[in-house]
Amino acid sequence: MKEFYLEVLTPSKKVYEGEILSVSLPGTEGEFQILFNHAPIISTLEIGKMKIRDSAGVESLYAMSNGVAEVLKNKVLILVRSVENVADIDVARAEKAAERARKRIGDKSDPDVDFARAQAALERAMNRIKLKSAL
């Protein structure tokens, strides 16, 4: 299998950079996989699981937020708000984040609550919990 270059960036840091064999992503139209010589695309990404198979064939799983992916000439650039290796997920921390989000969503009396942001926080926390418990 031939390799191609992957770079994963968040607003605060570069999370991954290197040659890989494949990457699977949660697109807004469904999960898709990128391999060597993939057609050029730009795709929006949803909260979900990113699976990277490195040049040695080792798979790594990541919990990711929404973002975009660009594929062009065997280079993939992924820009997301946040991404975390599933092996590094702290379930207790994710459960606390989910509880905080549920409280914000449930507090209909507070006019300052951004419900869309709270819902997104809940979805991210639940994704992290789900992926970690699947290991």
N, CA, C and O atoms as a GROMACS GRO file, in nm:
protein
  540
    1MET      N    1   0.084  -0.118   0.000
    1MET     CA    2   0.000   0.000   0.000
    1MET      C    3   0.088   0.125   0.000
    1MET      O    4   0.188   0.130   0.072
    2LYS      N    5   0.052   0.223  -0.079
    2LYS     CA    6   0.131   0.345  -0.088
    2LYS      C    7   0.089   0.446   0.016
    2LYS      O    8  -0.026   0.449   0.060
    3GLU      N    9   0.185   0.529   0.056
    3GLU     CA   10   0.163   0.628   0.161
    3GLU      C   11   0.131   0.765   0.103
    3GLU      O   12   0.161   0.796  -0.012
    4PHE      N   13   0.068   0.846   0.187
    4PHE     CA   14   0.043   0.986   0.155
    4PHE      C   15   0.058   1.067   0.283
    4PHE      O   16   0.068   1.010   0.392
    5TYR      N   17   0.061   1.198   0.271
    5TYR     CA   18   0.090   1.288   0.382
    5TYR      C   19  -0.038   1.335   0.450
    5TYR      O   20  -0.135   1.371   0.383
    6LEU      N   21  -0.039   1.335   0.582
    6LEU     CA   22  -0.153   1.382   0.662
    6LEU      C   23  -0.105   1.487   0.761
    6LEU      O   24   0.000   1.472   0.824
    7GLU      N   25  -0.183   1.592   0.773
    7GLU     CA   26  -0.160   1.695   0.874
    7GLU      C   27  -0.295   1.724   0.940
    7GLU      O   28  -0.393   1.752   0.871
    8VAL      N   29  -0.299   1.718   1.074
    8VAL     CA   30  -0.420   1.746   1.151
    8VAL      C   31  -0.391   1.866   1.241
    8VAL      O   32  -0.300   1.862   1.323
    9LEU      N   33  -0.470   1.972   1.225
    9LEU     CA   34  -0.449   2.096   1.299
    9LEU      C   35  -0.574   2.137   1.376
    9LEU      O   36  -0.686   2.121   1.328
   10THR      N   37  -0.553   2.191   1.496
   10THR     CA   38  -0.657   2.259   1.573
   10THR      C   39  -0.615   2.405   1.581
   10THR      O   40  -0.503   2.439   1.541
   11PRO      N   41  -0.700   2.493   1.631
   11PRO     CA   42  -0.657   2.632   1.645
   11PRO      C   43  -0.535   2.652   1.735
   11PRO      O   44  -0.465   2.752   1.723
   12SER      N   45  -0.511   2.557   1.825
   12SER     CA   46  -0.401   2.576   1.920
   12SER      C   47  -0.275   2.494   1.892
   12SER      O   48  -0.169   2.526   1.945
   13LYS      N   49  -0.286   2.387   1.810
   13LYS     CA   50  -0.166   2.305   1.789
   13LYS      C   51  -0.179   2.212   1.670
   13LYS      O   52  -0.288   2.188   1.617
   14LYS      N   53  -0.064   2.161   1.629
   14LYS     CA   54  -0.058   2.055   1.527
   14LYS      C   55  -0.067   1.924   1.602
   14LYS      O   56   0.017   1.895   1.688
   15VAL      N   57  -0.167   1.843   1.571
   15VAL     CA   58  -0.191   1.719   1.644
   15VAL      C   59  -0.124   1.600   1.578
   15VAL      O   60  -0.078   1.509   1.646
   16TYR      N   61  -0.117   1.602   1.446
   16TYR     CA   62  -0.058   1.488   1.374
   16TYR      C   63   0.006   1.539   1.246
   16TYR      O   64  -0.046   1.629   1.181
   17GLU      N   65   0.120   1.479   1.212
   17GLU     CA   66   0.188   1.512   1.087
   17GLU      C   67   0.270   1.391   1.047
   17GLU      O   68   0.351   1.342   1.126
   18GLY      N   69   0.250   1.344   0.924
   18GLY     CA   70   0.332   1.234   0.879
   18GLY      C   71   0.272   1.156   0.764
   18GLY      O   72   0.161   1.184   0.719
   19GLU      N   73   0.348   1.058   0.719
   19GLU     CA   74   0.306   0.970   0.611
   19GLU      C   75   0.217   0.860   0.669
   19GLU      O   76   0.248   0.802   0.773
   20ILE      N   77   0.106   0.833   0.601
   20ILE     CA   78   0.011   0.732   0.648
   20ILE      C   79  -0.035   0.646   0.530
   20ILE      O   80  -0.008   0.677   0.414
   21LEU      N   81  -0.106   0.538   0.564
   21LEU     CA   82  -0.164   0.449   0.462
   21LEU      C   83  -0.311   0.481   0.438
   21LEU      O   84  -0.359   0.468   0.325
   22SER      N   85  -0.383   0.523   0.544
   22SER     CA   86  -0.525   0.556   0.529
   22SER      C   87  -0.573   0.640   0.646
   22SER      O   88  -0.513   0.640   0.754
   23VAL      N   89  -0.682   0.712   0.622
   23VAL     CA   90  -0.750   0.784   0.728
   23VAL      C   91  -0.900   0.774   0.701
   23VAL      O   92  -0.946   0.795   0.588
   24SER      N   93  -0.977   0.742   0.806
   24SER     CA   94  -1.122   0.738   0.798
   24SER      C   95  -1.177   0.854   0.878
   24SER      O   96  -1.131   0.883   0.989
   25LEU      N   97  -1.277   0.923   0.820
   25LEU     CA   98  -1.330   1.046   0.880
   25LEU      C   99  -1.482   1.047   0.883
   25LEU      O  100  -1.547   0.984   0.800
   26PRO      N  101  -1.540   1.120   0.981
   26PRO     CA  102  -1.685   1.132   0.990
   26PRO      C  103  -1.736   1.252   0.910
   26PRO      O  104  -1.753   1.361   0.966
   27GLY      N  105  -1.760   1.235   0.782
   27GLY     CA  106  -1.812   1.344   0.700
   27GLY      C  107  -1.956   1.374   0.732
   27GLY      O  108  -2.026   1.291   0.790
   28THR      N  109  -2.001   1.491   0.695
   28THR     CA  110  -2.141   1.528   0.720
   28THR      C  111  -2.238   1.442   0.639
   28THR      O  112  -2.355   1.431   0.676
   29GLU      N  113  -2.191   1.382   0.531
   29GLU     CA  114  -2.274   1.293   0.450
   29GLU      C  115  -2.246   1.146   0.481
   29GLU      O  116  -2.297   1.057   0.412
   30GLY      N  117  -2.167   1.120   0.584
   30GLY     CA  118  -2.135   0.984   0.623
   30GLY      C  119  -1.985   0.963   0.632
   30GLY      O  120  -1.906   1.045   0.585
   31GLU      N  121  -1.947   0.852   0.692
   31GLU     CA  122  -1.805   0.821   0.709
   31GLU      C  123  -1.741   0.790   0.574
   31GLU      O  124  -1.803   0.728   0.488
   32PHE      N  125  -1.617   0.833   0.556
   32PHE     CA  126  -1.544   0.802   0.434
   32PHE      C  127  -1.398   0.778   0.466
   32PHE      O  128  -1.347   0.820   0.570
   33GLN      N  129  -1.331   0.710   0.374
   33GLN     CA  130  -1.190   0.676   0.391
   33GLN      C  131  -1.108   0.736   0.277
   33GLN      O  132  -1.152   0.742   0.163
   34ILE      N  133  -0.988   0.780   0.312
   34ILE     CA  134  -0.896   0.836   0.213
   34ILE      C  135  -0.775   0.743   0.204
   34ILE      O  136  -0.717   0.704   0.305
   35LEU      N  137  -0.739   0.709   0.080
   35LEU     CA  138  -0.623   0.626   0.051
   35LEU      C  139  -0.534   0.700  -0.048
   35LEU      O  140  -0.570   0.808  -0.096
   36PHE      N  141  -0.419   0.644  -0.078
   36PHE     CA  142  -0.326   0.701  -0.175
   36PHE      C  143  -0.398   0.728  -0.308
   36PHE      O  144  -0.479   0.646  -0.353
   37ASN      N  145  -0.368   0.842  -0.369
   37ASN     CA  146  -0.426   0.885  -0.497
   37ASN      C  147  -0.576   0.912  -0.492
   37ASN      O  148  -0.644   0.898  -0.593
   38HIS      N  149  -0.628   0.950  -0.375
   38HIS     CA  150  -0.769   0.985  -0.363
   38HIS      C  151  -0.797   1.107  -0.450
   38HIS      O  152  -0.711   1.194  -0.465
   39ALA      N  153  -0.915   1.114  -0.505
   39ALA     CA  154  -0.956   1.230  -0.584
   39ALA      C  155  -0.956   1.355  -0.497
   39ALA      O  156  -0.982   1.345  -0.377
   40PRO      N  157  -0.927   1.471  -0.554
   40PRO     CA  158  -0.932   1.596  -0.477
   40PRO      C  159  -1.072   1.623  -0.424
   40PRO      O  160  -1.171   1.615  -0.498
   41ILE      N  161  -1.081   1.655  -0.296
   41ILE     CA  162  -1.210   1.690  -0.236
   41ILE      C  163  -1.188   1.790  -0.123
   41ILE      O  164  -1.077   1.804  -0.070
   42ILE      N  165  -1.294   1.858  -0.088
   42ILE     CA  166  -1.305   1.933   0.036
   42ILE      C  167  -1.434   1.886   0.099
   42ILE      O  168  -1.539   1.887   0.034
   43SER      N  169  -1.429   1.843   0.225
   43SER     CA  170  -1.546   1.789   0.292
   43SER      C  171  -1.559   1.849   0.431
   43SER      O  172  -1.460   1.870   0.501
   44THR      N  173  -1.682   1.875   0.471
   44THR     CA  174  -1.707   1.914   0.609
   44THR      C  175  -1.711   1.787   0.694
   44THR      O  176  -1.750   1.680   0.648
   45LEU      N  177  -1.671   1.802   0.820
   45LEU     CA  178  -1.662   1.689   0.912
   45LEU      C  179  -1.752   1.712   1.032
   45LEU      O  180  -1.773   1.825   1.075
   46GLU      N  181  -1.805   1.604   1.084
   46GLU     CA  182  -1.890   1.605   1.202
   46GLU      C  183  -1.814   1.555   1.324
   46GLU      O  184  -1.704   1.501   1.311
   47ILE      N  185  -1.873   1.573   1.439
   47ILE     CA  186  -1.819   1.515   1.561
   47ILE      C  187  -1.820   1.364   1.544
   47ILE      O  188  -1.922   1.306   1.504
   48GLY      N  189  -1.709   1.299   1.574
   48GLY     CA  190  -1.703   1.154   1.557
   48GLY      C  191  -1.564   1.099   1.575
   48GLY      O  192  -1.483   1.152   1.651
   49LYS      N  193  -1.538   0.989   1.503
   49LYS     CA  194  -1.414   0.914   1.517
   49LYS      C  195  -1.328   0.931   1.392
   49LYS      O  196  -1.376   0.920   1.280
   50MET      N  197  -1.200   0.958   1.415
   50MET     CA  198  -1.101   0.958   1.308
   50MET      C  199  -1.009   0.839   1.334
   50MET      O  200  -0.957   0.822   1.444
   51LYS      N  201  -0.988   0.757   1.230
   51LYS     CA  202  -0.899   0.642   1.242
   51LYS      C  203  -0.786   0.659   1.143
   51LYS      O  204  -0.807   0.672   1.022
   52ILE      N  205  -0.664   0.660   1.196
   52ILE     CA  206  -0.544   0.676   1.114
   52ILE      C  207  -0.466   0.545   1.114
   52ILE      O  208  -0.440   0.488   1.221
   53ARG      N  209  -0.428   0.497   0.995
   53ARG     CA  210  -0.338   0.382   0.984
   53ARG      C  211  -0.205   0.437   0.935
   53ARG      O  212  -0.194   0.484   0.822
   54ASP      N  213  -0.103   0.430   1.022
   54ASP     CA  214   0.027   0.490   0.987
   54ASP      C  215   0.104   0.402   0.889
   54ASP      O  216   0.057   0.296   0.848
   55SER      N  217   0.223   0.447   0.853
   55SER     CA  218   0.303   0.378   0.751
   55SER      C  219   0.346   0.238   0.794
   55SER      O  220   0.380   0.155   0.710
   56ALA      N  221   0.344   0.210   0.924
   56ALA     CA  222   0.377   0.076   0.975
   56ALA      C  223   0.252  -0.012   0.985
   56ALA      O  224   0.262  -0.129   1.022
   57GLY      N  225   0.135   0.043   0.953
   57GLY     CA  226   0.010  -0.032   0.961
   57GLY      C  227  -0.057  -0.025   1.096
   57GLY      O  228  -0.159  -0.091   1.118
   58VAL      N  229  -0.004   0.055   1.188
   58VAL     CA  230  -0.061   0.068   1.322
   58VAL      C  231  -0.177   0.168   1.318
   58VAL      O  232  -0.163   0.278   1.265
   59GLU      N  233  -0.292   0.128   1.375
   59GLU     CA  234  -0.409   0.214   1.378
   59GLU      C  235  -0.416   0.294   1.507
   59GLU      O  236  -0.388   0.242   1.615
   60SER      N  237  -0.455   0.421   1.494
   60SER     CA  238  -0.479   0.509   1.608
   60SER      C  239  -0.618   0.568   1.592
   60SER      O  240  -0.659   0.606   1.482
   61LEU      N  241  -0.692   0.574   1.704
   61LEU     CA  242  -0.826   0.631   1.704
   61LEU      C  243  -0.826   0.766   1.775
   61LEU      O  244  -0.758   0.784   1.876
   62TYR      N  245  -0.902   0.860   1.720
   62TYR     CA  246  -0.912   0.994   1.775
   62TYR      C  247  -1.058   1.034   1.785
   62TYR      O  248  -1.138   1.003   1.697
   63ALA      N  249  -1.093   1.103   1.893
   63ALA     CA  250  -1.224   1.168   1.906
   63ALA      C  251  -1.206   1.308   1.852
   63ALA      O  252  -1.116   1.381   1.894
   64MET      N  253  -1.292   1.346   1.759
   64MET     CA  254  -1.275   1.478   1.697
   64MET      C  255  -1.406   1.555   1.694
   64MET      O  256  -1.515   1.499   1.697
   65SER      N  257  -1.390   1.687   1.688
   65SER     CA  258  -1.506   1.775   1.674
   65SER      C  259  -1.528   1.801   1.526
   65SER      O  260  -1.464   1.740   1.440
   66ASN      N  261  -1.618   1.891   1.498
   66ASN     CA  262  -1.645   1.924   1.358
   66ASN      C  263  -1.530   2.003   1.298
   66ASN      O  264  -1.449   2.061   1.369
   67GLY      N  265  -1.526   2.006   1.165
   67GLY     CA  266  -1.420   2.076   1.095
   67GLY      C  267  -1.428   2.053   0.945
   67GLY      O  268  -1.536   2.030   0.891
   68VAL      N  269  -1.313   2.060   0.879
   68VAL     CA  270  -1.307   2.037   0.734
   68VAL      C  271  -1.183   1.954   0.700
   68VAL      O  272  -1.084   1.952   0.774
   69ALA      N  273  -1.193   1.885   0.587
   69ALA     CA  274  -1.080   1.808   0.534
   69ALA      C  275  -1.061   1.846   0.388
   69ALA      O  276  -1.157   1.862   0.313
   70GLU      N  277  -0.934   1.860   0.350
   70GLU     CA  278  -0.900   1.887   0.211
   70GLU      C  279  -0.804   1.779   0.165
   70GLU      O  280  -0.707   1.747   0.234
   71VAL      N  281  -0.832   1.722   0.048
   71VAL     CA  282  -0.745   1.622  -0.013
   71VAL      C  283  -0.701   1.677  -0.147
   71VAL      O  284  -0.784   1.713  -0.231
   72LEU      N  285  -0.569   1.683  -0.167
   72LEU     CA  286  -0.516   1.734  -0.293
   72LEU      C  287  -0.376   1.678  -0.315
   72LEU      O  288  -0.287   1.701  -0.233
   73LYS      N  289  -0.356   1.606  -0.422
   73LYS     CA  290  -0.226   1.553  -0.463
   73LYS      C  291  -0.154   1.476  -0.351
   73LYS      O  292  -0.040   1.505  -0.317
   74ASN      N  293  -0.225   1.379  -0.294
   74ASN     CA  294  -0.170   1.292  -0.190
   74ASN      C  295  -0.127   1.368  -0.064
   74ASN      O  296  -0.034   1.328   0.005
   75LYS      N  297  -0.196   1.477  -0.038
   75LYS     CA  298  -0.179   1.549   0.088
   75LYS      C  299  -0.318   1.574   0.145
   75LYS      O  300  -0.407   1.625   0.076
   76VAL      N  301  -0.336   1.539   0.272
   76VAL     CA  302  -0.464   1.559   0.340
   76VAL      C  303  -0.441   1.657   0.454
   76VAL      O  304  -0.352   1.639   0.537
   77LEU      N  305  -0.522   1.761   0.455
   77LEU     CA  306  -0.518   1.861   0.561
   77LEU      C  307  -0.652   1.856   0.633
   77LEU      O  308  -0.757   1.873   0.570
   78ILE      N  309  -0.648   1.834   0.765
   78ILE     CA  310  -0.769   1.828   0.846
   78ILE      C  311  -0.762   1.941   0.947
   78ILE      O  312  -0.667   1.952   1.025
   79LEU      N  313  -0.864   2.026   0.944
   79LEU     CA  314  -0.875   2.138   1.038
   79LEU      C  315  -0.998   2.115   1.124
   79LEU      O  316  -1.110   2.111   1.074
   80VAL      N  317  -0.976   2.099   1.255
   80VAL     CA  318  -1.086   2.072   1.348
   80VAL      C  319  -1.072   2.160   1.472
   80VAL      O  320  -0.964   2.208   1.503
   81ARG      N  321  -1.183   2.179   1.540
   81ARG     CA  322  -1.180   2.259   1.664
   81ARG      C  323  -1.102   2.187   1.774
   81ARG      O  324  -1.026   2.248   1.849
   82SER      N  325  -1.123   2.056   1.782
   82SER     CA  326  -1.051   1.978   1.883
   82SER      C  327  -1.038   1.834   1.836
   82SER      O  328  -1.122   1.784   1.760
   83VAL      N  329  -0.933   1.769   1.881
   83VAL     CA  330  -0.910   1.627   1.852
   83VAL      C  331  -0.827   1.570   1.965
   83VAL      O  332  -0.736   1.635   2.016
   84GLU      N  333  -0.860   1.446   2.004
   84GLU     CA  334  -0.792   1.384   2.117
   84GLU      C  335  -0.774   1.236   2.089
   84GLU      O  336  -0.869   1.168   2.049
   85ASN      N  337  -0.654   1.186   2.109
   85ASN     CA  338  -0.629   1.043   2.095
   85ASN      C  339  -0.717   0.970   2.196
   85ASN      O  340  -0.719   1.005   2.314
   86VAL      N  341  -0.790   0.868   2.150
   86VAL     CA  342  -0.882   0.796   2.238
   86VAL      C  343  -0.808   0.737   2.358
   86VAL      O  344  -0.864   0.730   2.467
   87ALA      N  345  -0.684   0.695   2.340
   87ALA     CA  346  -0.605   0.639   2.450
   87ALA      C  347  -0.584   0.741   2.561
   87ALA      O  348  -0.564   0.702   2.677
   88ASP      N  349  -0.589   0.871   2.529
   88ASP     CA  350  -0.564   0.976   2.627
   88ASP      C  351  -0.690   1.033   2.691
   88ASP      O  352  -0.681   1.122   2.776
   89ILE      N  353  -0.807   0.984   2.653
   89ILE     CA  354  -0.932   1.039   2.704
   89ILE      C  355  -0.950   1.006   2.851
   89ILE      O  356  -0.933   0.891   2.893
   90ASP      N  357  -0.984   1.107   2.928
   90ASP     CA  358  -1.017   1.094   3.070
   90ASP      C  359  -1.170   1.087   3.078
   90ASP      O  360  -1.237   1.189   3.063
   91VAL      N  361  -1.224   0.968   3.101
   91VAL     CA  362  -1.369   0.948   3.101
   91VAL      C  363  -1.437   1.031   3.210
   91VAL      O  364  -1.544   1.087   3.187
   92ALA      N  365  -1.377   1.039   3.327
   92ALA     CA  366  -1.437   1.118   3.436
   92ALA      C  367  -1.450   1.265   3.395
   92ALA      O  368  -1.551   1.329   3.423
   93ARG      N  369  -1.348   1.317   3.330
   93ARG     CA  370  -1.352   1.456   3.282
   93ARG      C  371  -1.460   1.473   3.175
   93ARG      O  372  -1.531   1.573   3.174
   94ALA      N  373  -1.471   1.377   3.084
   94ALA     CA  374  -1.573   1.382   2.979
   94ALA      C  375  -1.713   1.375   3.040
   94ALA      O  376  -1.805   1.443   2.994
   95GLU      N  377  -1.730   1.291   3.142
   95GLU     CA  378  -1.860   1.281   3.207
   95GLU      C  379  -1.898   1.411   3.278
   95GLU      O  380  -2.014   1.450   3.276
   96LYS      N  381  -1.801   1.478   3.340
   96LYS     CA  382  -1.828   1.608   3.403
   96LYS      C  383  -1.865   1.713   3.298
   96LYS      O  384  -1.955   1.794   3.321
   97ALA      N  385  -1.797   1.710   3.183
   97ALA     CA  386  -1.830   1.804   3.074
   97ALA      C  387  -1.971   1.778   3.023
   97ALA      O  388  -2.044   1.873   2.995
   98ALA      N  389  -2.009   1.653   3.012
   98ALA     CA  390  -2.145   1.618   2.966
   98ALA      C  391  -2.248   1.667   3.066
   98ALA      O  392  -2.352   1.720   3.027
   99GLU      N  393  -2.221   1.650   3.194
   99GLU     CA  394  -2.315   1.695   3.298
   99GLU      C  395  -2.331   1.847   3.297
   99GLU      O  396  -2.442   1.898   3.310
  100ARG      N  397  -2.219   1.919   3.282
  100ARG     CA  398  -2.227   2.066   3.273
  100ARG      C  399  -2.312   2.108   3.152
  100ARG      O  400  -2.393   2.200   3.162
  101ALA      N  401  -2.292   2.042   3.041
  101ALA     CA  402  -2.367   2.074   2.920
  101ALA      C  403  -2.516   2.044   2.940
  101ALA      O  404  -2.601   2.123   2.899
  102ARG      N  405  -2.547   1.931   3.002
  102ARG     CA  406  -2.688   1.898   3.028
  102ARG      C  407  -2.754   2.002   3.117
  102ARG      O  408  -2.869   2.040   3.094
  103LYS      N  409  -2.682   2.050   3.218
  103LYS     CA  410  -2.737   2.154   3.307
  103LYS      C  411  -2.764   2.282   3.229
  103LYS      O  412  -2.868   2.344   3.248
  104ARG      N  413  -2.671   2.322   3.142
  104ARG     CA  414  -2.693   2.444   3.063
  104ARG      C  415  -2.812   2.427   2.969
  104ARG      O  416  -2.892   2.520   2.952
  105ILE      N  417  -2.824   2.311   2.909
  105ILE     CA  418  -2.936   2.286   2.818
  105ILE      C  419  -3.068   2.286   2.894
  105ILE      O  420  -3.169   2.337   2.845
  106GLY      N  421  -3.067   2.231   3.014
  106GLY     CA  422  -3.189   2.222   3.095
  106GLY      C  423  -3.231   2.351   3.160
  106GLY      O  424  -3.346   2.362   3.205
  107ASP      N  425  -3.144   2.451   3.167
  107ASP     CA  426  -3.176   2.577   3.234
  107ASP      C  427  -3.242   2.674   3.135
  107ASP      O  428  -3.177   2.763   3.081
  108LYS      N  429  -3.370   2.654   3.113
  108LYS     CA  430  -3.446   2.736   3.017
  108LYS      C  431  -3.469   2.878   3.067
  108LYS      O  432  -3.505   2.966   2.989
  109SER      N  433  -3.450   2.902   3.197
  109SER     CA  434  -3.477   3.035   3.254
  109SER      C  435  -3.362   3.133   3.234
  109SER      O  436  -3.382   3.254   3.248
  110ASP      N  437  -3.244   3.085   3.201
  110ASP     CA  438  -3.127   3.172   3.183
  110ASP      C  439  -3.119   3.219   3.038
  110ASP      O  440  -3.091   3.139   2.949
  111PRO      N  441  -3.143   3.348   3.013
  111PRO     CA  442  -3.142   3.398   2.875
  111PRO      C  443  -3.001   3.404   2.814
  111PRO      O  444  -2.987   3.420   2.693
  112ASP      N  445  -2.897   3.392   2.897
  112ASP     CA  446  -2.760   3.402   2.848
  112ASP      C  447  -2.702   3.268   2.802
  112ASP      O  448  -2.590   3.263   2.751
  113VAL      N  449  -2.777   3.158   2.818
  113VAL     CA  450  -2.728   3.027   2.778
  113VAL      C  451  -2.733   3.015   2.626
  113VAL      O  452  -2.836   3.038   2.564
  114ASP      N  453  -2.621   2.978   2.568
  114ASP     CA  454  -2.611   2.951   2.425
  114ASP      C  455  -2.640   2.802   2.408
  114ASP      O  456  -2.552   2.718   2.426
  115PHE      N  457  -2.766   2.771   2.372
  115PHE     CA  458  -2.808   2.632   2.367
  115PHE      C  459  -2.736   2.552   2.258
  115PHE      O  460  -2.706   2.435   2.277
  116ALA      N  461  -2.708   2.614   2.144
  116ALA     CA  462  -2.637   2.544   2.037
  116ALA      C  463  -2.496   2.506   2.082
  116ALA      O  464  -2.449   2.396   2.055
  117ARG      N  465  -2.430   2.597   2.152
  117ARG     CA  466  -2.296   2.569   2.203
  117ARG      C  467  -2.299   2.460   2.310
  117ARG      O  468  -2.212   2.372   2.313
  118ALA      N  469  -2.400   2.466   2.397
  118ALA     CA  470  -2.414   2.363   2.501
  118ALA      C  471  -2.442   2.226   2.438
  118ALA      O  472  -2.389   2.125   2.483
  119GLN      N  473  -2.526   2.223   2.335
  119GLN     CA  474  -2.556   2.098   2.268
  119GLN      C  475  -2.431   2.040   2.201
  119GLN      O  476  -2.408   1.919   2.206
  120ALA      N  477  -2.352   2.126   2.138
  120ALA     CA  478  -2.227   2.080   2.075
  120ALA      C  479  -2.131   2.026   2.180
  120ALA      O  480  -2.065   1.925   2.157
  121ALA      N  481  -2.122   2.092   2.296
  121ALA     CA  482  -2.035   2.045   2.404
  121ALA      C  483  -2.082   1.908   2.454
  121ALA      O  484  -1.999   1.821   2.482
  122LEU      N  485  -2.212   1.889   2.464
  122LEU     CA  486  -2.266   1.759   2.506
  122LEU      C  487  -2.232   1.652   2.403
  122LEU      O  488  -2.192   1.541   2.440
  123GLU      N  489  -2.248   1.682   2.275
  123GLU     CA  490  -2.216   1.585   2.170
  123GLU      C  491  -2.068   1.547   2.170
  123GLU      O  492  -2.034   1.430   2.153
  124ARG      N  493  -1.980   1.644   2.190
  124ARG     CA  494  -1.837   1.615   2.196
  124ARG      C  495  -1.805   1.525   2.315
  124ARG      O  496  -1.730   1.428   2.302
  125ALA      N  497  -1.862   1.557   2.431
  125ALA     CA  498  -1.836   1.477   2.552
  125ALA      C  499  -1.889   1.335   2.535
  125ALA      O  500  -1.821   1.239   2.573
  126MET      N  501  -2.008   1.320   2.479
  126MET     CA  502  -2.065   1.187   2.460
  126MET      C  503  -1.983   1.106   2.358
  126MET      O  504  -1.968   0.985   2.373
  127ASN      N  505  -1.931   1.172   2.256
  127ASN     CA  506  -1.845   1.105   2.158
  127ASN      C  507  -1.720   1.052   2.226
  127ASN      O  508  -1.679   0.938   2.202
  128ARG      N  509  -1.658   1.134   2.310
  128ARG     CA  510  -1.537   1.091   2.380
  128ARG      C  511  -1.565   0.971   2.470
  128ARG      O  512  -1.487   0.876   2.474
  129ILE      N  513  -1.676   0.976   2.543
  129ILE     CA  514  -1.713   0.866   2.633
  129ILE      C  515  -1.739   0.738   2.552
  129ILE      O  516  -1.691   0.631   2.589
  130LYS      N  517  -1.813   0.750   2.444
  130LYS     CA  518  -1.846   0.635   2.359
  130LYS      C  519  -1.720   0.570   2.302
  130LYS      O  520  -1.704   0.448   2.307
  131LEU      N  521  -1.632   0.651   2.248
  131LEU     CA  522  -1.510   0.596   2.186
  131LEU      C  523  -1.418   0.531   2.289
  131LEU      O  524  -1.360   0.426   2.262
  132LYS      N  525  -1.406   0.592   2.405
  132LYS     CA  526  -1.319   0.534   2.509
  132LYS      C  527  -1.377   0.403   2.560
  132LYS      O  528  -1.302   0.308   2.585
  133SER      N  529  -1.509   0.396   2.577
  133SER     CA  530  -1.570   0.273   2.630
  133SER      C  531  -1.567   0.161   2.528
  133SER      O  532  -1.580   0.044   2.565
  134ALA      N  533  -1.549   0.194   2.398
  134ALA     CA  534  -1.543   0.091   2.294
  134ALA      C  535  -1.407   0.021   2.289
  134ALA      O  536  -1.393  -0.082   2.224
  135LEU      N  537  -1.307   0.076   2.357
  135LEU     CA  538  -1.173   0.013   2.357
  135LEU      C  539  -1.171  -0.114   2.438
  135LEU      O  540  -1.067  -0.179   2.448
   0.00000   0.00000   0.00000
